Every structure is written in structure tokens, then in C-alpha cells.
């Protein structure tokens, strides 16, 4: 006999999705609030829910589904590798693991002596980066206001949002926060830390803060200050990496080289996969035998899928597609009345609204068959598959334009219910 409680039945009008959501609420912890839908399958940039409704997925699992859903190359890679070898433990090496590390070092233009550590998620990658900073023997890490680096304790210590930090304090010490984009504040914090400065960590585009890019000047200053104090520049590319911004990694658009880069999300194209790239001999040797580890990181199955994802981005010319479709979205959406600006790069875009109505628009969008995300009350985030077509993008542009014409976005508009923290803990999938 099932231990689950009985579920309510609303008669013939109760759809299957609603019944599944009732089951969800009884079986899963309420860490993400109530899901919007139960998704059953996907193909390309589209998904279908349990009741057969079709949606254009413009969130991509929050910048995860690099190739969309059920891409033939991705499916073939996971199928072939699963039939061969899935997991061995890190007492053994596998060919996919080695090839993926070599591929990442090549794409990152990493110098001789660089090394890769594989993890399962972005939070774990940032945990490793946190430990690398500690391994320098110094105590101060500078992070940015508006930052989001994950929810495990080291990553959380570098994450600014008080609402998700304070319930779990005390945090690991030594982290100092400065305003994003404020070069003088960054200079002052680095100067105050002096010889104790271990690292500066930053995201080239702060996704959870509302898709807010750092300026070239700020990125360059961070590189200068870390070099001056013999500290690590750690760049969190978990949301911006793997060609999402129109370059393999967003820091390449700024012409700088980090000491440490963290990756996840799009790396596995939907398979849990993270990585840390340490540039050069010094960073590459900070963690040695016994300093860090993970059971599943870099397993043959995940490595094969990630390698197939990267190769497909290359073979299908998706970086060019990211640039062209991203610019089309930026230009078209930027011309809609009530849109103040469109921030971001490539296919990581934030539609900045003239009023705090993003949650209202996101709700209307899903009802109309479009999956978007409101990371802040006045911003809509788009992070679709990198093979999204212009024609697919146009369907959203047309809907959004029509919606705004009927529901004008005005500065004096009554504030919609903000992106609530319980509902919007969907704003991040990092462990």
C-alpha cells in the first residue's frame, strides 16, 4: 500500500499536469516553490508539458541546454558512451575525460602547465576555486555585490545576496564585497588587503542580478589589481561560458586572461558537468593529491557528452548563430515601447523594463507558450539554446510586442508582485 497521501480529484476537469504537481508537492522538498508545469519531452528549442501543450524554451534550463533538447549528436554521444563505460571512479582515467580536458585547455588558450579539475556543478567548481584561493596562503577574497556563485558553503560565502546567506551563517571568513563596476572601490579593497589578497572573483555578466555585464574597464582593473598583489583572478563563466556570449568564454571579449575559470551549465548540454581551468603552472599546481576530489566529476559518460556538445558548437557554426540571433533579439526587443534597454551578450540577454512587471509578463508568456525568466522585478532573462533560429525568435518578438501593446509598460504602473524568493529560487540551479 502506498505511503503517499491521497490526492484531490477535481472531476473530469482535472488535467494530468495538475495531478502530477500535487504529487510533486507531497514528495519533494519545497526548495523551489511550486513548479509552473510538468515537462515531459523536448525537441530542439521546444518542450511539451504533461497535457501536450507546446512551449518555445527561451530559458534553456537556465543557460544549460546548449544544443536544445534531444539533439542527435548529444543523444548519440550519451547512448554510445552508456553502452561502453559510464563510471570508473577517479582511481582510473578514461579517454573521454582526457580528451575533454585537452579540448577545454585548447578553447581557453591556456598556456603550458595549465590543468583542469572536473566537478558535477557550478557550485562545486566554485568550491574548488575557493579552496585554490585558500591554498595561496592568503586570506582575503574580493567578490562583487550582486554576485551569485552557488549555494554550498564556500561558494555561498562569495555570493552576495543576504537572503540566501544569512540563514546559514557564519560563513567561511575573509570575503569582502564591493559594488560591481566600481573601479575605485575595487582598488581600495585590494589596497587594504595588500599582501593578504588571495583572489578577486567575478562574473563577466551577473545573470542572477538581472543580466548585468561588467564593463571592460572594470574587468581590466581586476586583472591589474590581482597581478599587482600576486593574487588570483577567478572568473566565474558558469552562465556565460561555452559560446553563450558569442565567444567561447565571455572574458575573451575583454581581451584578458584569468588565473582560474569555472564552468558548468552549458558544458554538458543538459548533463550535470562542471570544470575548473587553472591557467599556467602556478594555478595548475595549487591543488595537489588529497587536496580536493569528487566521486562523479569527469566520469566517462559526462565527459563524452560534454565533448560532443563542444564539437557540435564548432561543427554547426553556432557561435556565428549566437551573434546573429542575439543581435536580432537585442535590436527587435529594444525597439518595443516600455523596454529601457537590452543588456548582455549573444544569447544571454536581459530585457530591462520601465516598470517592475517582469513576473507578470513571465506568467503571461508561459500561458502563451513561451518560457522566459524574471531574475529581478524589472528584468526578463533569455538564455535559449545556441541553435535557436531567427524564425523561432520572431515568434516571441511578435508575441511580446503584441502583449506590450495591450498592456503598456509604464513607469507609473502599479508594481507587480516581485520575483518572490520562493518561486524564484528557480533563478538558479546550482547546488
Short mmCIF file of C-alpha atoms in Angstrom, two decimals:
data_model
loop_
_atom_site.label_atom_id
_atom_site.label_comp_id
_atom_site.label_asym_id
_atom_site.label_seq_id
_atom_site.Cartn_x
_atom_site.Cartn_y
_atom_site.Cartn_z
CA UNK A 1 0.00 0.00 0.00
CA UNK A 2 1.39 3.39 -0.95
CA UNK A 3 2.65 5.62 1.85
CA UNK A 4 1.71 8.68 -0.17
CA UNK A 5 -1.39 10.64 0.90
CA UNK A 6 -4.44 10.56 -1.34
CA UNK A 7 -4.63 13.23 -4.00
CA UNK A 8 -7.55 15.50 -4.64
CA UNK A 9 -9.57 14.87 -7.73
CA UNK A 10 -11.41 17.80 -9.22
CA UNK A 11 -13.54 15.70 -11.52
CA UNK A 12 -13.19 15.41 -15.26
CA UNK A 13 -11.69 18.90 -15.49
CA UNK A 14 -8.51 17.98 -13.55
CA UNK A 15 -5.69 17.72 -16.04
CA UNK A 16 -2.78 15.34 -15.72
CA UNK A 17 -0.25 18.11 -15.13
CA UNK A 18 -2.15 19.40 -12.10
CA UNK A 19 -2.29 15.89 -10.65
CA UNK A 20 1.46 15.47 -11.16
CA UNK A 21 2.12 18.80 -9.41
CA UNK A 22 0.12 17.57 -6.43
CA UNK A 23 2.36 14.52 -6.31
CA UNK A 24 5.40 16.81 -6.57
CA UNK A 25 4.29 18.88 -3.59
CA UNK A 26 3.94 15.76 -1.43
CA UNK A 27 7.19 14.11 -2.48
CA UNK A 28 9.80 16.87 -2.94
CA UNK A 29 11.21 19.46 -0.57
CA UNK A 30 9.81 22.94 -1.14
CA UNK A 31 13.17 24.47 -2.06
CA UNK A 32 11.99 25.78 -5.44
CA UNK A 33 8.39 26.71 -4.73
CA UNK A 34 5.63 25.37 -6.95
CA UNK A 35 6.79 24.46 -10.48
CA UNK A 36 4.96 26.14 -13.35
CA UNK A 37 4.40 22.98 -15.38
CA UNK A 38 5.36 19.32 -15.60
CA UNK A 39 7.54 18.99 -18.70
CA UNK A 40 7.57 15.60 -20.39
CA UNK A 41 9.66 15.91 -23.54
CA UNK A 42 11.63 18.29 -25.70
CA UNK A 43 12.90 18.63 -29.24
CA UNK A 44 15.15 21.43 -30.42
CA UNK A 45 14.03 24.67 -28.79
CA UNK A 46 10.57 23.33 -27.90
CA UNK A 47 9.21 21.39 -24.93
CA UNK A 48 5.81 19.80 -24.25
CA UNK A 49 4.10 19.53 -20.88
CA UNK A 50 2.15 16.62 -19.41
CA UNK A 51 -1.03 17.85 -21.09
CA UNK A 52 0.52 18.17 -24.55
CA UNK A 53 0.95 21.94 -24.56
CA UNK A 54 3.92 23.19 -26.59
CA UNK A 55 6.36 25.90 -25.45
CA UNK A 56 9.28 27.72 -27.03
CA UNK A 57 12.02 27.31 -24.44
CA UNK A 58 13.86 30.63 -24.22
CA UNK A 59 15.45 29.83 -20.87
CA UNK A 60 17.26 26.65 -21.87
CA UNK A 61 17.29 25.21 -18.36
CA UNK A 62 18.93 28.49 -17.30
CA UNK A 63 21.70 28.54 -19.92
CA UNK A 64 22.18 24.76 -19.72
CA UNK A 65 20.69 23.25 -22.87
CA UNK A 66 23.39 24.42 -25.26
CA UNK A 67 22.07 22.37 -28.19
CA UNK A 68 18.43 22.45 -27.19
CA UNK A 69 16.58 19.26 -26.38
CA UNK A 70 17.31 15.79 -27.77
CA UNK A 71 19.93 16.98 -30.26
CA UNK A 72 21.00 13.94 -32.35
CA UNK A 73 24.73 14.42 -31.63
CA UNK A 74 24.09 14.74 -27.89
CA UNK A 75 21.80 11.71 -27.83
CA UNK A 76 24.26 9.66 -29.88
CA UNK A 77 27.15 10.54 -27.56
CA UNK A 78 25.32 9.64 -24.36
CA UNK A 79 23.92 6.44 -25.89
CA UNK A 80 27.23 5.21 -27.26
CA UNK A 81 29.17 6.01 -24.10
CA UNK A 82 26.50 4.47 -21.84
CA UNK A 83 26.80 1.27 -23.84
CA UNK A 84 30.58 1.30 -23.34
CA UNK A 85 31.57 2.75 -19.97
CA UNK A 86 29.81 5.20 -17.66
CA UNK A 87 31.83 5.48 -14.46
CA UNK A 88 35.07 4.13 -13.04
CA UNK A 89 35.98 6.40 -10.07
CA UNK A 90 38.98 8.70 -10.22
CA UNK A 91 41.37 5.89 -9.39
CA UNK A 92 41.30 5.37 -13.15
CA UNK A 93 41.44 7.63 -16.19
CA UNK A 94 39.27 7.39 -19.29
CA UNK A 95 39.81 8.59 -22.82
CA UNK A 96 36.76 10.94 -22.86
CA UNK A 97 37.99 12.59 -19.66
CA UNK A 98 41.45 13.23 -21.10
CA UNK A 99 40.13 14.43 -24.45
CA UNK A 100 37.67 16.82 -22.81
CA UNK A 101 40.37 18.35 -20.62
CA UNK A 102 42.61 18.83 -23.64
CA UNK A 103 39.75 20.38 -25.62
CA UNK A 104 38.93 22.86 -22.85
CA UNK A 105 42.55 23.90 -22.48
CA UNK A 106 42.70 24.48 -26.22
CA UNK A 107 39.48 26.53 -26.35
CA UNK A 108 40.64 28.54 -23.33
CA UNK A 109 44.00 29.34 -24.96
CA UNK A 110 45.55 28.15 -21.71
CA UNK A 111 49.36 28.21 -21.52
CA UNK A 112 51.67 25.28 -20.84
CA UNK A 113 51.27 23.95 -17.33
CA UNK A 114 47.52 24.62 -17.18
CA UNK A 115 45.30 21.95 -15.67
CA UNK A 116 41.60 21.02 -15.44
CA UNK A 117 39.56 19.75 -12.49
CA UNK A 118 36.13 18.27 -13.25
CA UNK A 119 33.11 18.63 -10.98
CA UNK A 120 29.37 17.99 -11.25
CA UNK A 121 28.03 21.53 -10.93
CA UNK A 122 28.89 25.20 -10.87
CA UNK A 123 28.76 25.38 -7.10
CA UNK A 124 31.29 22.57 -6.87
CA UNK A 125 33.53 24.27 -9.40
CA UNK A 126 33.44 27.44 -7.32
CA UNK A 127 34.12 25.44 -4.16
CA UNK A 128 37.31 24.21 -5.80
CA UNK A 129 38.20 27.78 -6.82
CA UNK A 130 37.59 28.93 -3.23
CA UNK A 131 39.98 26.25 -1.98
CA UNK A 132 42.54 27.26 -4.59
CA UNK A 133 42.41 30.81 -3.25
CA UNK A 134 42.91 29.47 0.27
CA UNK A 135 45.85 27.36 -0.96
CA UNK A 136 47.77 30.52 -1.85
CA UNK A 137 48.26 31.01 1.89
CA UNK A 138 46.41 34.34 1.84
CA UNK A 139 43.12 35.15 3.49
CA UNK A 140 41.14 37.81 1.60
CA UNK A 141 38.84 37.17 -1.36
CA UNK A 142 37.10 40.10 -3.04
CA UNK A 143 33.69 39.35 -4.54
CA UNK A 144 31.07 41.64 -6.03
CA UNK A 145 27.73 42.91 -4.86
CA UNK A 146 25.05 41.21 -6.95
CA UNK A 147 27.22 38.11 -7.33
CA UNK A 148 25.92 34.55 -7.36
CA UNK A 149 28.45 31.74 -7.19
CA UNK A 150 26.43 28.88 -5.70
CA UNK A 151 24.84 27.55 -2.52
CA UNK A 152 27.45 25.27 -0.96
CA UNK A 153 29.29 26.98 1.88
CA UNK A 154 32.43 28.19 0.12
CA UNK A 155 30.52 29.29 -2.97
CA UNK A 156 27.84 30.83 -0.76
CA UNK A 157 30.46 32.80 1.14
CA UNK A 158 31.29 34.53 -2.15
CA UNK A 159 27.62 35.08 -3.02
CA UNK A 160 26.30 38.50 -2.06
CA UNK A 161 22.53 38.06 -1.69
CA UNK A 162 21.83 38.33 2.07
CA UNK A 163 18.54 36.40 1.91
CA UNK A 164 20.29 33.17 0.93
CA UNK A 165 23.43 33.74 3.04
CA UNK A 166 22.12 34.83 6.42
CA UNK A 167 20.17 31.66 7.39
CA UNK A 168 23.41 29.67 7.16
CA UNK A 169 25.89 31.99 8.82
CA UNK A 170 28.57 32.01 9.99
CA UNK A 171 30.13 31.76 6.55
CA UNK A 172 33.77 30.92 5.87
CA UNK A 173 35.58 34.19 6.57
CA UNK A 174 37.74 36.53 4.59
CA UNK A 175 35.32 37.52 1.81
CA UNK A 176 34.88 41.24 1.11
CA UNK A 177 32.16 42.59 -1.20
CA UNK A 178 32.50 45.69 -3.39
CA UNK A 179 29.97 47.27 -5.78
CA UNK A 180 30.07 45.73 -9.25
CA UNK A 181 31.59 48.15 -11.76
CA UNK A 182 33.16 50.47 -9.16
CA UNK A 183 36.85 50.50 -10.02
CA UNK A 184 37.79 52.79 -7.15
CA UNK A 185 36.02 50.57 -4.61
CA UNK A 186 37.82 47.56 -6.05
CA UNK A 187 41.15 49.39 -5.89
CA UNK A 188 40.54 50.40 -2.27
CA UNK A 189 39.62 46.86 -1.22
CA UNK A 190 42.64 45.39 -2.97
CA UNK A 191 44.92 48.00 -1.42
CA UNK A 192 43.51 47.39 2.04
CA UNK A 193 44.02 43.64 1.68
CA UNK A 194 47.55 44.20 0.40
CA UNK A 195 49.72 41.11 0.62
CA UNK A 196 46.79 39.18 2.10
CA UNK A 197 44.76 39.41 -1.14
CA UNK A 198 44.22 35.83 -2.32
CA UNK A 199 41.76 36.39 -5.18
CA UNK A 200 39.17 38.52 -6.89
CA UNK A 201 36.20 36.54 -8.20
CA UNK A 202 33.72 37.93 -10.70
CA UNK A 203 31.15 37.00 -13.33
CA UNK A 204 31.57 38.84 -16.66
CA UNK A 205 27.77 39.12 -16.74
CA UNK A 206 25.89 38.86 -13.46
CA UNK A 207 23.00 36.66 -14.51
CA UNK A 208 21.06 36.34 -11.26
CA UNK A 209 21.34 40.09 -10.63
CA UNK A 210 19.40 40.78 -13.82
CA UNK A 211 21.88 40.08 -16.66
CA UNK A 212 24.23 42.95 -15.80
CA UNK A 213 27.54 42.97 -17.70
CA UNK A 214 30.73 44.24 -16.15
CA UNK A 215 32.49 46.92 -18.16
CA UNK A 216 35.73 46.36 -19.99
CA UNK A 217 37.40 48.89 -17.70
CA UNK A 218 36.32 47.06 -14.56
CA UNK A 219 37.41 43.67 -15.90
CA UNK A 220 40.78 45.11 -16.90
CA UNK A 221 41.20 46.74 -13.49
CA UNK A 222 40.54 43.43 -11.74
CA UNK A 223 43.30 41.88 -13.83
CA UNK A 224 45.70 44.71 -12.96
CA UNK A 225 44.97 44.62 -9.21
CA UNK A 226 45.33 40.84 -8.92
CA UNK A 227 48.64 40.94 -10.79
CA UNK A 228 49.85 43.80 -8.58
CA UNK A 229 49.12 41.85 -5.39
CA UNK A 230 50.14 38.42 -6.72
CA UNK A 231 46.55 37.23 -6.32
CA UNK A 232 44.30 35.01 -8.43
CA UNK A 233 41.77 36.43 -10.86
CA UNK A 234 38.92 33.91 -10.76
CA UNK A 235 36.32 34.31 -13.49
CA UNK A 236 33.03 32.51 -12.99
CA UNK A 237 31.86 31.59 -16.51
CA UNK A 238 29.23 29.14 -15.33
CA UNK A 239 26.42 31.05 -17.01
CA UNK A 240 28.43 32.91 -19.67
CA UNK A 241 30.75 30.14 -20.88
CA UNK A 242 30.57 27.63 -23.73
CA UNK A 243 29.87 30.12 -26.55
CA UNK A 244 26.78 31.68 -24.96
CA UNK A 245 28.02 35.25 -25.39
CA UNK A 246 29.37 34.88 -28.92
CA UNK A 247 32.85 33.85 -27.75
CA UNK A 248 33.83 30.55 -26.20
CA UNK A 249 34.21 32.37 -22.88
CA UNK A 250 32.98 35.87 -22.10
CA UNK A 251 36.30 37.10 -20.71
CA UNK A 252 37.77 36.62 -24.18
CA UNK A 253 35.58 39.50 -25.35
CA UNK A 254 37.56 41.70 -22.94
CA UNK A 255 40.98 40.50 -24.05
CA UNK A 256 42.08 39.36 -20.60
CA UNK A 257 43.30 36.03 -19.25
CA UNK A 258 42.22 34.76 -15.82
CA UNK A 259 44.20 32.60 -13.45
CA UNK A 260 41.19 30.39 -12.77
CA UNK A 261 37.96 29.91 -14.72
CA UNK A 262 34.94 27.96 -13.53
CA UNK A 263 32.43 26.33 -15.89
CA UNK A 264 29.23 24.27 -15.69
CA UNK A 265 25.68 24.70 -17.02
CA UNK A 266 26.15 24.66 -20.81
CA UNK A 267 29.27 22.48 -20.67
CA UNK A 268 27.28 19.24 -20.51
CA UNK A 269 24.42 20.48 -22.65
CA UNK A 270 21.95 19.08 -20.10
CA UNK A 271 24.17 16.52 -18.36
CA UNK A 272 25.47 17.61 -14.91
CA UNK A 273 29.03 18.71 -15.60
CA UNK A 274 31.37 21.35 -14.19
CA UNK A 275 35.02 22.22 -14.58
CA UNK A 276 37.78 24.41 -13.21
CA UNK A 277 40.51 25.55 -15.59
CA UNK A 278 43.71 26.66 -13.88
CA UNK A 279 45.90 28.76 -16.17
CA UNK A 280 49.65 28.13 -16.03
CA UNK A 281 51.96 26.28 -13.69
CA UNK A 282 51.24 28.31 -10.56
CA UNK A 283 47.45 27.96 -10.60
CA UNK A 284 47.63 24.50 -12.11
CA UNK A 285 49.57 23.17 -9.13
CA UNK A 286 47.68 24.84 -6.27
CA UNK A 287 45.62 21.73 -5.59
CA UNK A 288 47.66 18.56 -5.24
CA UNK A 289 46.96 14.95 -4.26
CA UNK A 290 44.42 14.78 -1.46
CA UNK A 291 43.52 18.49 -1.51
CA UNK A 292 40.24 18.05 -3.33
CA UNK A 293 38.12 15.46 -5.06
CA UNK A 294 34.72 14.27 -6.18
CA UNK A 295 33.20 10.88 -6.89
CA UNK A 296 31.43 11.63 -10.16
CA UNK A 297 33.38 14.57 -11.58
CA UNK A 298 34.81 13.84 -15.02
CA UNK A 299 33.19 10.42 -15.36
CA UNK A 300 33.32 8.93 -18.83
CA UNK A 301 29.63 9.47 -19.55
CA UNK A 302 29.62 13.16 -18.66
CA UNK A 303 32.93 13.80 -20.40
CA UNK A 304 31.76 12.17 -23.64
CA UNK A 305 28.55 14.22 -23.66
CA UNK A 306 30.40 17.47 -22.92
CA UNK A 307 32.92 16.74 -25.66
CA UNK A 308 30.11 16.10 -28.14
CA UNK A 309 28.47 19.37 -27.09
CA UNK A 310 31.63 21.38 -27.70
CA UNK A 311 32.30 19.69 -31.03
CA UNK A 312 28.75 20.30 -32.22
CA UNK A 313 29.02 24.00 -31.36
CA UNK A 314 32.09 24.07 -33.62
CA UNK A 315 30.78 21.85 -36.41
CA UNK A 316 27.42 23.61 -36.66
CA UNK A 317 28.88 27.12 -36.56
CA UNK A 318 26.82 28.03 -33.52
CA UNK A 319 29.00 30.93 -32.40
CA UNK A 320 28.00 32.79 -35.56
CA UNK A 321 24.37 31.89 -34.90
CA UNK A 322 24.62 33.17 -31.33
CA UNK A 323 25.88 36.52 -32.62
CA UNK A 324 23.30 36.94 -35.36
CA UNK A 325 20.21 35.73 -33.49
CA UNK A 326 21.30 37.51 -30.34
CA UNK A 327 21.68 40.80 -32.19
CA UNK A 328 18.30 40.30 -33.85
CA UNK A 329 16.68 39.81 -30.46
CA UNK A 330 18.51 42.79 -28.99
CA UNK A 331 17.54 45.15 -31.78
CA UNK A 332 13.94 44.00 -32.09
CA UNK A 333 13.15 43.86 -28.38
CA UNK A 334 14.97 47.11 -27.71
CA UNK A 335 12.53 48.89 -30.02
CA UNK A 336 9.45 47.78 -28.06
CA UNK A 337 7.83 50.59 -26.04
CA UNK A 338 8.48 50.15 -22.32
CA UNK A 339 11.83 48.42 -22.84
CA UNK A 340 14.56 50.64 -21.41
CA UNK A 341 17.48 48.55 -22.65
CA UNK A 342 18.53 45.06 -23.62
CA UNK A 343 21.64 44.03 -21.67
CA UNK A 344 24.04 41.15 -22.12
CA UNK A 345 25.85 39.50 -24.99
CA UNK A 346 24.95 36.87 -27.57
CA UNK A 347 22.16 34.66 -26.27
CA UNK A 348 22.37 35.74 -22.65
CA UNK A 349 20.10 38.77 -22.67
CA UNK A 350 18.24 40.80 -20.08
CA UNK A 351 15.25 42.84 -21.21
CA UNK A 352 15.28 45.85 -18.91
CA UNK A 353 11.73 47.09 -18.34
CA UNK A 354 10.50 50.56 -17.42
CA UNK A 355 8.38 49.10 -14.59
CA UNK A 356 8.69 46.13 -12.19
CA UNK A 357 6.35 43.84 -14.14
CA UNK A 358 8.68 41.02 -15.20
CA UNK A 359 6.89 38.34 -13.14
CA UNK A 360 3.55 39.35 -14.65
CA UNK A 361 4.97 39.14 -18.17
CA UNK A 362 6.64 35.78 -17.49
CA UNK A 363 3.33 34.35 -16.30
CA UNK A 364 1.55 35.62 -19.40
CA UNK A 365 4.33 34.25 -21.59
CA UNK A 366 4.10 30.70 -20.31
CA UNK A 367 0.34 30.79 -20.81
CA UNK A 368 1.03 31.83 -24.41
CA UNK A 369 3.65 29.11 -24.95
CA UNK A 370 6.96 30.86 -24.17
CA UNK A 371 9.33 30.02 -21.31
CA UNK A 372 11.20 33.08 -20.05
CA UNK A 373 12.55 34.07 -16.65
CA UNK A 374 12.25 37.14 -14.39
CA UNK A 375 15.50 37.22 -12.34
CA UNK A 376 14.60 40.67 -10.98
CA UNK A 377 11.32 42.62 -10.90
CA UNK A 378 12.28 44.79 -13.89
CA UNK A 379 14.20 42.28 -16.00
CA UNK A 380 13.31 39.36 -18.25
CA UNK A 381 16.14 36.93 -18.91
CA UNK A 382 16.58 34.99 -22.15
CA UNK A 383 19.14 32.16 -22.31
CA UNK A 384 17.90 29.86 -25.08
CA UNK A 385 19.64 27.09 -26.96
CA UNK A 386 22.53 28.32 -29.08
CA UNK A 387 20.85 26.92 -32.21
CA UNK A 388 17.70 28.98 -31.75
CA UNK A 389 16.63 30.21 -35.19
CA UNK A 390 15.66 33.72 -36.19
CA UNK A 391 12.21 32.44 -37.15
CA UNK A 392 11.75 30.93 -33.67
CA UNK A 393 12.96 34.13 -32.05
CA UNK A 394 10.49 36.12 -34.16
CA UNK A 395 7.54 34.26 -32.67
CA UNK A 396 8.49 35.56 -29.24
CA UNK A 397 9.26 39.04 -30.51
CA UNK A 398 5.83 39.20 -32.14
CA UNK A 399 4.07 37.94 -29.01
CA UNK A 400 5.98 40.30 -26.72
CA UNK A 401 5.32 43.29 -28.95
CA UNK A 402 1.62 42.46 -29.10
CA UNK A 403 1.41 41.84 -25.35
CA UNK A 404 3.05 45.16 -24.53
CA UNK A 405 0.74 46.98 -26.93
CA UNK A 406 -2.21 45.66 -24.92
CA UNK A 407 -0.54 46.01 -21.51
CA UNK A 408 1.69 49.10 -21.75
CA UNK A 409 4.78 49.11 -19.55
CA UNK A 410 4.75 52.48 -17.85
CA UNK A 411 6.97 53.89 -15.13
CA UNK A 412 3.84 54.70 -13.12
CA UNK A 413 2.47 51.16 -13.40
CA UNK A 414 1.37 49.51 -10.19
CA UNK A 415 4.18 47.27 -9.04
CA UNK A 416 3.59 43.66 -9.85
CA UNK A 417 4.32 41.04 -7.25
CA UNK A 418 8.13 40.95 -7.22
CA UNK A 419 10.00 37.88 -8.23
CA UNK A 420 9.38 36.08 -4.96
CA UNK A 421 12.27 34.25 -3.42
CA UNK A 422 10.36 31.02 -3.02
CA UNK A 423 9.11 30.98 -6.62
CA UNK A 424 12.33 32.38 -7.99
CA UNK A 425 14.74 30.04 -6.40
CA UNK A 426 14.26 28.62 -9.88
CA UNK A 427 16.53 31.53 -10.81
CA UNK A 428 19.46 29.27 -10.08
CA UNK A 429 20.04 25.58 -10.45
CA UNK A 430 23.46 25.48 -8.85
CA UNK A 431 23.69 23.04 -5.94
#
